């Protein structure tokens, strides 16, 4: 059985020879650094980069500016070394979500610089803390200028030839099943929040609804014209949309606003992705979003990651409520740092969901720097054993 077949059987309530052994997210830099100090090969760790590392300040690597694929090789090799199944992560970046980092103002007391996302950030001299000084857009005029910029970037960087050059090399190995492909997109809550800032975004649902709709219409247009070409080329096994619309005390958006400003766009995007060969569409959101699950399901979402245990997301209870809901993640990352007995208890807790299928176990966010390499290796060893029971209770 190939890696790709195994992942799809695991997620789709089948009965694989064993469940897919995968991680939820690429590694945290501080965690990698600790692992290297404890004996992990530094060259392999160095190549497992954050999604933006390859383009920040690197003028020569603009192919990864928007059509990010090559960076995922290092992450996959890092995970392979640890014993995980092969997952090739790819990313598609919207044409107004990458900017040149530069200093805009330098005084005796502070710096103001433009970051990679186009925000103006202030840093007081003598401090490492940066705070947002000015959001990317503050009004409709800003958005119109940003759209014009995005249109020019689309023309320059998103040709059919560029898409083929970025993602085409992955097709052969994926078709052979050597690795599954996980495509990451930014969602319809996430992007306006990033452009406007959290508080301004939440007010805009009531004060500037047309602006949010126009932003999301633009995003949808890009996805249905450009992302769909990637989907036609590769048929990713999982597409996941980053949203982060919840905190520990619940969601930042009402069900009614979700349906209008997010869910309606899912309903236009997800069926198209499925028609063109995507197997599963997941949403990446932190916090406790339990009361929003029916709204997500109504919009066509198949499952969620990372299922943050410490924010109250208990996959055992959620699965009882929603029997066909799929998960990636759900393992309390803090238990890995506590050692063997804590790891064993956590596996015992989630075992009913593993046996019920539709679940790839992974940490409920990036593995924390408090985790030793030895404990993480034990977790992976135990994961391999437990995933032999994946899908065994599927009827």
Short mmCIF file of C-alpha atoms in Angstrom, two decimals:
data_model
loop_
_atom_site.label_atom_id
_atom_site.label_comp_id
_atom_site.label_asym_id
_atom_site.label_seq_id
_atom_site.Cartn_x
_atom_site.Cartn_y
_atom_site.Cartn_z
CA UNK A 1 0.00 0.00 0.00
CA UNK A 2 1.41 3.42 -0.94
CA UNK A 3 1.66 6.43 1.36
CA UNK A 4 -1.05 8.18 -0.64
CA UNK A 5 -3.42 5.21 -0.54
CA UNK A 6 -2.84 4.76 3.18
CA UNK A 7 -3.61 8.41 3.97
CA UNK A 8 -6.80 8.40 1.94
CA UNK A 9 -8.05 5.17 3.51
CA UNK A 10 -7.25 6.50 6.97
CA UNK A 11 -9.13 9.76 6.45
CA UNK A 12 -12.03 8.28 4.51
CA UNK A 13 -13.12 5.75 7.16
CA UNK A 14 -11.50 2.83 5.38
CA UNK A 15 -9.44 -0.02 6.79
CA UNK A 16 -5.80 0.48 5.76
CA UNK A 17 -3.03 -2.01 6.51
CA UNK A 18 -2.15 0.56 9.17
CA UNK A 19 -3.14 4.16 9.70
CA UNK A 20 -1.12 7.00 8.20
CA UNK A 21 1.70 8.15 10.48
CA UNK A 22 1.99 11.90 9.90
CA UNK A 23 2.52 15.20 11.69
CA UNK A 24 0.07 18.09 11.72
CA UNK A 25 2.36 21.05 10.94
CA UNK A 26 5.94 21.68 9.93
CA UNK A 27 8.34 22.08 12.88
CA UNK A 28 8.76 25.07 15.17
CA UNK A 29 12.20 26.67 14.79
CA UNK A 30 12.90 26.67 18.54
CA UNK A 31 11.98 22.99 18.76
CA UNK A 32 14.27 22.10 15.86
CA UNK A 33 17.09 23.99 17.53
CA UNK A 34 16.65 21.98 20.73
CA UNK A 35 16.58 18.72 18.78
CA UNK A 36 19.86 19.64 17.04
CA UNK A 37 21.46 20.27 20.45
CA UNK A 38 20.28 16.78 21.43
CA UNK A 39 21.74 15.04 18.38
CA UNK A 40 19.38 15.62 15.46
CA UNK A 41 21.32 16.18 12.18
CA UNK A 42 21.71 19.94 11.76
CA UNK A 43 21.65 19.86 7.94
CA UNK A 44 18.28 18.11 7.87
CA UNK A 45 16.86 20.47 10.48
CA UNK A 46 18.19 23.52 8.65
CA UNK A 47 16.33 22.55 5.46
CA UNK A 48 12.99 22.11 7.25
CA UNK A 49 12.04 25.75 6.92
CA UNK A 50 9.06 27.89 7.75
CA UNK A 51 6.89 28.61 4.75
CA UNK A 52 8.23 32.16 4.33
CA UNK A 53 11.92 31.50 4.97
CA UNK A 54 12.85 30.89 1.36
CA UNK A 55 11.76 34.28 0.06
CA UNK A 56 12.42 36.76 2.87
CA UNK A 57 15.29 38.90 1.67
CA UNK A 58 16.11 36.43 -1.12
CA UNK A 59 15.64 38.16 -4.44
CA UNK A 60 16.91 35.13 -6.34
CA UNK A 61 14.15 32.84 -5.12
CA UNK A 62 11.05 34.67 -6.29
CA UNK A 63 9.60 31.47 -7.76
CA UNK A 64 8.61 30.63 -4.19
CA UNK A 65 7.10 34.05 -3.56
CA UNK A 66 3.57 32.97 -4.41
CA UNK A 67 3.78 29.41 -5.77
CA UNK A 68 5.49 27.76 -2.82
CA UNK A 69 6.44 24.14 -3.49
CA UNK A 70 10.21 23.60 -3.24
CA UNK A 71 10.30 24.55 0.46
CA UNK A 72 8.20 21.47 1.28
CA UNK A 73 11.00 19.08 0.28
CA UNK A 74 13.04 19.99 3.36
CA UNK A 75 10.06 19.53 5.67
CA UNK A 76 9.30 16.13 4.15
CA UNK A 77 12.90 14.98 4.55
CA UNK A 78 12.89 16.13 8.19
CA UNK A 79 9.75 14.09 8.85
CA UNK A 80 11.05 11.08 6.93
CA UNK A 81 14.18 11.05 9.09
CA UNK A 82 11.99 10.95 12.19
CA UNK A 83 10.01 8.02 10.78
CA UNK A 84 6.84 9.70 9.54
CA UNK A 85 5.13 8.77 6.28
CA UNK A 86 5.91 11.08 3.37
CA UNK A 87 3.69 14.16 3.08
CA UNK A 88 4.57 16.88 0.58
CA UNK A 89 3.28 20.24 1.78
CA UNK A 90 2.63 22.92 -0.80
CA UNK A 91 1.30 26.43 -0.44
CA UNK A 92 -0.48 28.90 -2.69
CA UNK A 93 -0.04 32.55 -1.74
CA UNK A 94 -2.51 35.24 -2.76
CA UNK A 95 -1.04 38.04 -4.91
CA UNK A 96 -1.37 40.69 -2.19
CA UNK A 97 0.16 38.66 0.65
CA UNK A 98 3.89 39.07 -0.05
CA UNK A 99 5.86 42.32 0.12
CA UNK A 100 9.46 43.42 0.30
CA UNK A 101 10.63 43.88 3.87
CA UNK A 102 12.09 47.35 4.29
CA UNK A 103 12.64 50.10 6.84
CA UNK A 104 10.29 53.03 6.36
CA UNK A 105 11.41 55.24 9.23
CA UNK A 106 14.40 55.11 11.58
CA UNK A 107 14.57 57.54 14.51
CA UNK A 108 16.51 57.68 17.75
CA UNK A 109 13.68 55.98 19.62
CA UNK A 110 11.94 53.64 17.18
CA UNK A 111 11.91 51.84 13.81
CA UNK A 112 8.94 51.53 11.46
CA UNK A 113 9.30 48.84 8.85
CA UNK A 114 7.15 47.09 6.29
CA UNK A 115 6.94 43.36 6.93
CA UNK A 116 6.50 40.54 4.45
CA UNK A 117 2.70 40.86 4.68
CA UNK A 118 2.69 44.59 3.90
CA UNK A 119 1.94 45.77 7.44
CA UNK A 120 3.80 48.68 9.00
CA UNK A 121 5.34 47.46 12.25
CA UNK A 122 6.87 49.63 14.99
CA UNK A 123 9.79 48.53 17.16
CA UNK A 124 11.14 50.66 19.99
CA UNK A 125 14.92 50.85 20.16
CA UNK A 126 16.27 48.43 22.73
CA UNK A 127 13.24 46.15 22.42
CA UNK A 128 12.63 43.04 20.32
CA UNK A 129 8.85 43.49 20.44
CA UNK A 130 7.09 44.68 17.29
CA UNK A 131 3.59 46.12 17.31
CA UNK A 132 1.35 46.89 14.37
CA UNK A 133 1.57 50.58 13.51
CA UNK A 134 -0.59 50.57 10.39
CA UNK A 135 -2.61 47.78 8.83
CA UNK A 136 -2.39 46.94 5.13
CA UNK A 137 -5.81 48.43 4.39
CA UNK A 138 -7.78 50.91 6.46
CA UNK A 139 -10.52 51.84 3.98
CA UNK A 140 -11.95 51.03 0.58
CA UNK A 141 -9.43 53.28 -1.20
CA UNK A 142 -6.56 51.24 0.28
CA UNK A 143 -8.23 48.05 -0.91
CA UNK A 144 -8.65 49.39 -4.46
CA UNK A 145 -4.92 50.21 -4.56
CA UNK A 146 -4.09 46.77 -3.21
CA UNK A 147 -6.27 45.12 -5.84
CA UNK A 148 -4.43 46.99 -8.58
CA UNK A 149 -1.14 45.78 -7.11
CA UNK A 150 -2.51 42.22 -6.96
CA UNK A 151 -3.65 42.35 -10.58
CA UNK A 152 -0.11 43.25 -11.65
CA UNK A 153 1.36 40.45 -9.55
CA UNK A 154 -1.08 37.97 -11.07
CA UNK A 155 0.06 38.98 -14.51
CA UNK A 156 3.73 38.63 -13.59
CA UNK A 157 3.89 35.50 -11.43
CA UNK A 158 0.87 33.26 -12.03
CA UNK A 159 1.08 32.15 -15.65
CA UNK A 160 0.24 28.58 -16.61
CA UNK A 161 3.94 28.03 -17.26
CA UNK A 162 4.88 29.28 -13.78
CA UNK A 163 2.31 27.01 -12.14
CA UNK A 164 3.58 24.03 -14.12
CA UNK A 165 7.20 24.85 -13.28
CA UNK A 166 6.46 25.15 -9.55
CA UNK A 167 4.16 22.19 -8.98
CA UNK A 168 4.62 19.96 -12.02
CA UNK A 169 7.76 18.22 -10.68
CA UNK A 170 5.64 16.76 -7.86
CA UNK A 171 3.16 14.99 -10.12
CA UNK A 172 5.13 11.85 -10.94
CA UNK A 173 5.97 10.93 -7.35
CA UNK A 174 2.44 11.75 -6.22
CA UNK A 175 0.89 9.64 -8.98
CA UNK A 176 3.09 6.73 -7.86
CA UNK A 177 1.83 7.24 -4.32
CA UNK A 178 5.27 7.98 -2.86
CA UNK A 179 3.79 10.89 -0.90
CA UNK A 180 0.45 12.53 -0.30
CA UNK A 181 0.03 16.22 -1.13
CA UNK A 182 -1.39 18.73 1.34
CA UNK A 183 -2.21 22.15 -0.16
CA UNK A 184 -2.48 25.12 2.18
CA UNK A 185 -4.68 28.15 1.37
CA UNK A 186 -5.69 31.22 3.35
CA UNK A 187 -9.38 31.40 4.22
CA UNK A 188 -12.14 33.97 3.91
CA UNK A 189 -12.04 34.98 7.59
CA UNK A 190 -8.27 34.86 7.85
CA UNK A 191 -7.39 37.16 4.93
CA UNK A 192 -9.59 40.19 5.75
CA UNK A 193 -8.41 39.93 9.36
CA UNK A 194 -4.79 39.94 8.25
CA UNK A 195 -5.34 42.91 5.95
CA UNK A 196 -7.43 45.02 8.33
CA UNK A 197 -6.30 44.00 11.81
CA UNK A 198 -8.43 42.05 14.26
CA UNK A 199 -10.56 44.82 15.75
CA UNK A 200 -11.18 46.68 12.49
CA UNK A 201 -12.11 43.42 10.79
CA UNK A 202 -14.73 42.52 13.38
CA UNK A 203 -16.29 45.99 13.21
CA UNK A 204 -16.31 45.77 9.41
CA UNK A 205 -18.88 42.96 9.46
CA UNK A 206 -21.35 45.66 10.51
CA UNK A 207 -19.78 48.93 9.29
CA UNK A 208 -18.23 47.89 5.96
CA UNK A 209 -19.81 44.61 4.85
CA UNK A 210 -19.39 45.44 1.16
CA UNK A 211 -15.66 45.81 1.65
CA UNK A 212 -15.34 42.35 3.19
CA UNK A 213 -17.44 40.85 0.41
CA UNK A 214 -15.30 42.53 -2.23
CA UNK A 215 -12.11 41.17 -0.64
CA UNK A 216 -13.56 37.68 -0.50
CA UNK A 217 -14.91 37.84 -4.04
CA UNK A 218 -11.40 38.66 -5.21
CA UNK A 219 -9.93 35.76 -3.22
CA UNK A 220 -12.53 33.39 -4.65
CA UNK A 221 -11.78 34.54 -8.19
CA UNK A 222 -8.07 33.86 -7.71
CA UNK A 223 -8.75 30.42 -6.24
CA UNK A 224 -11.21 29.39 -8.95
CA UNK A 225 -8.91 30.51 -11.77
CA UNK A 226 -5.39 29.83 -10.45
CA UNK A 227 -5.62 27.26 -7.64
CA UNK A 228 -7.90 25.12 -9.76
CA UNK A 229 -5.02 24.72 -12.24
CA UNK A 230 -2.85 23.31 -9.44
CA UNK A 231 -5.69 20.98 -8.50
CA UNK A 232 -6.06 19.81 -12.09
CA UNK A 233 -2.32 19.15 -12.22
CA UNK A 234 -1.91 17.30 -8.91
CA UNK A 235 -5.27 16.40 -7.30
CA UNK A 236 -4.08 17.19 -3.73
CA UNK A 237 -5.23 14.68 -1.13
CA UNK A 238 -5.99 17.38 1.44
CA UNK A 239 -6.64 21.07 0.87
CA UNK A 240 -6.81 23.03 4.09
CA UNK A 241 -7.92 26.60 4.65
CA UNK A 242 -6.34 28.63 7.44
CA UNK A 243 -9.00 30.54 9.39
CA UNK A 244 -8.13 30.88 13.11
CA UNK A 245 -11.53 32.33 13.95
CA UNK A 246 -11.73 31.13 17.55
CA UNK A 247 -10.04 31.60 20.89
CA UNK A 248 -10.15 29.58 24.08
CA UNK A 249 -13.48 31.19 25.02
CA UNK A 250 -15.13 30.52 21.67
CA UNK A 251 -15.44 31.94 18.15
CA UNK A 252 -14.91 35.57 17.19
CA UNK A 253 -17.73 35.43 14.66
CA UNK A 254 -21.43 34.58 14.97
CA UNK A 255 -22.99 31.76 13.02
CA UNK A 256 -25.01 34.25 10.99
CA UNK A 257 -21.95 36.28 10.01
CA UNK A 258 -20.01 33.11 9.26
CA UNK A 259 -22.70 31.92 6.87
CA UNK A 260 -22.72 35.22 4.99
CA UNK A 261 -19.06 36.23 4.98
CA UNK A 262 -17.28 32.85 5.02
CA UNK A 263 -19.62 29.91 4.47
CA UNK A 264 -21.14 31.25 1.26
CA UNK A 265 -17.67 31.41 -0.28
CA UNK A 266 -16.91 27.86 0.85
CA UNK A 267 -20.10 26.74 -0.87
CA UNK A 268 -18.80 28.16 -4.13
CA UNK A 269 -15.23 26.91 -3.75
CA UNK A 270 -15.40 23.46 -2.14
CA UNK A 271 -17.66 21.74 -4.71
CA UNK A 272 -15.34 22.96 -7.46
CA UNK A 273 -12.29 21.57 -5.65
CA UNK A 274 -14.04 18.23 -5.23
CA UNK A 275 -15.13 18.12 -8.87
CA UNK A 276 -11.51 18.57 -9.92
CA UNK A 277 -10.14 15.76 -7.75
CA UNK A 278 -9.50 17.04 -4.22
CA UNK A 279 -10.17 14.25 -1.74
CA UNK A 280 -10.69 16.18 1.50
CA UNK A 281 -11.14 19.84 2.41
CA UNK A 282 -10.10 20.71 5.97
CA UNK A 283 -10.13 23.92 7.98
CA UNK A 284 -7.23 24.95 10.22
CA UNK A 285 -8.61 26.92 13.16
CA UNK A 286 -7.40 27.25 16.72
CA UNK A 287 -9.46 27.68 19.87
CA UNK A 288 -12.85 26.29 20.79
CA UNK A 289 -15.06 26.37 17.71
CA UNK A 290 -17.50 23.62 18.71
CA UNK A 291 -20.62 25.72 18.19
CA UNK A 292 -19.45 26.58 14.67
CA UNK A 293 -19.07 22.99 13.48
CA UNK A 294 -22.62 22.71 12.05
CA UNK A 295 -22.01 25.88 10.04
CA UNK A 296 -18.75 24.51 8.65
CA UNK A 297 -20.41 21.22 7.74
CA UNK A 298 -23.26 23.04 6.02
CA UNK A 299 -20.63 24.88 3.96
CA UNK A 300 -19.06 21.59 2.80
CA UNK A 301 -16.02 21.16 5.08
CA UNK A 302 -14.87 17.55 5.66
CA UNK A 303 -12.74 17.97 8.75
CA UNK A 304 -10.52 20.06 10.99
CA UNK A 305 -6.99 20.48 12.27
CA UNK A 306 -5.26 20.85 14.71
CA UNK A 307 -8.06 20.37 17.33
CA UNK A 308 -6.47 22.30 20.20
CA UNK A 309 -6.94 20.21 23.35
CA UNK A 310 -5.96 23.00 25.75
CA UNK A 311 -8.63 25.25 24.24
CA UNK A 312 -11.29 22.65 25.01
CA UNK A 313 -11.45 20.66 21.75
CA UNK A 314 -11.89 17.04 22.84
CA UNK A 315 -12.05 14.91 19.70
CA UNK A 316 -13.66 12.03 21.60
CA UNK A 317 -16.63 14.19 22.56
CA UNK A 318 -16.76 15.94 19.19
CA UNK A 319 -16.77 12.59 17.35
CA UNK A 320 -19.71 11.42 19.50
CA UNK A 321 -21.61 14.50 18.35
CA UNK A 322 -20.48 14.35 14.71
CA UNK A 323 -19.75 10.70 13.80
CA UNK A 324 -18.44 11.33 10.27
CA UNK A 325 -16.32 14.38 11.06
CA UNK A 326 -12.64 13.94 10.19
CA UNK A 327 -9.60 15.11 12.15
CA UNK A 328 -5.88 15.72 11.78
CA UNK A 329 -4.10 16.49 15.04
CA UNK A 330 -5.94 16.22 18.37
CA UNK A 331 -3.03 14.86 20.44
CA UNK A 332 -2.20 17.16 23.35
CA UNK A 333 1.29 18.45 22.44
CA UNK A 334 2.06 19.23 26.08
CA UNK A 335 1.81 15.54 26.95
CA UNK A 336 4.70 14.72 24.61
CA UNK A 337 6.98 16.89 26.74
CA UNK A 338 5.88 15.09 29.93
CA UNK A 339 7.32 11.74 28.88
CA UNK A 340 6.29 8.14 28.27
CA UNK A 341 3.49 7.70 30.81
CA UNK A 342 1.76 10.94 29.74
CA UNK A 343 2.12 9.98 26.08
CA UNK A 344 0.62 6.55 26.73
CA UNK A 345 -2.33 8.07 28.62
CA UNK A 346 -3.04 10.48 25.80
CA UNK A 347 -3.07 7.67 23.24
CA UNK A 348 -5.45 5.72 25.45
CA UNK A 349 -7.75 8.77 25.57
CA UNK A 350 -8.02 9.14 21.80
CA UNK A 351 -7.92 5.44 20.89
CA UNK A 352 -11.71 5.21 20.29
CA UNK A 353 -11.44 7.87 17.58
CA UNK A 354 -8.42 6.14 16.01
CA UNK A 355 -10.33 2.87 15.85
CA UNK A 356 -13.37 4.67 14.45
CA UNK A 357 -11.43 5.92 11.43
CA UNK A 358 -11.39 9.27 9.70
CA UNK A 359 -8.51 10.42 11.88
CA UNK A 360 -4.79 11.05 11.36
CA UNK A 361 -3.20 11.51 14.78
CA UNK A 362 -0.87 14.48 15.15
CA UNK A 363 0.09 17.06 17.75
CA UNK A 364 -2.60 19.68 18.35
CA UNK A 365 -0.22 22.36 17.05
CA UNK A 366 3.52 22.55 16.42
CA UNK A 367 5.51 20.44 18.86
CA UNK A 368 6.64 22.74 21.68
CA UNK A 369 10.30 23.56 22.48
CA UNK A 370 9.76 22.06 25.94
CA UNK A 371 9.81 18.65 24.21
CA UNK A 372 13.00 16.61 24.22
CA UNK A 373 14.06 14.70 21.12
CA UNK A 374 13.98 11.48 23.14
CA UNK A 375 10.34 11.99 24.17
CA UNK A 376 9.34 12.97 20.65
CA UNK A 377 10.95 9.82 19.28
CA UNK A 378 9.04 7.76 21.83
CA UNK A 379 5.82 9.48 20.77
CA UNK A 380 6.50 8.57 17.12
CA UNK A 381 7.32 4.96 18.04
CA UNK A 382 4.08 4.70 20.00
CA UNK A 383 2.15 6.40 17.19
CA UNK A 384 3.27 3.74 14.75
CA UNK A 385 2.06 1.01 17.09
CA UNK A 386 -1.31 2.61 17.81
CA UNK A 387 -2.07 3.44 14.18
CA UNK A 388 -2.18 -0.28 13.43
CA UNK A 389 -5.65 -0.07 14.97
CA UNK A 390 -6.84 2.72 12.68
CA UNK A 391 -10.26 2.03 11.24
CA UNK A 392 -10.73 -1.28 13.07
CA UNK A 393 -14.12 -0.23 14.45
CA UNK A 394 -15.41 1.10 11.09
CA UNK A 395 -18.68 -0.59 10.24
#
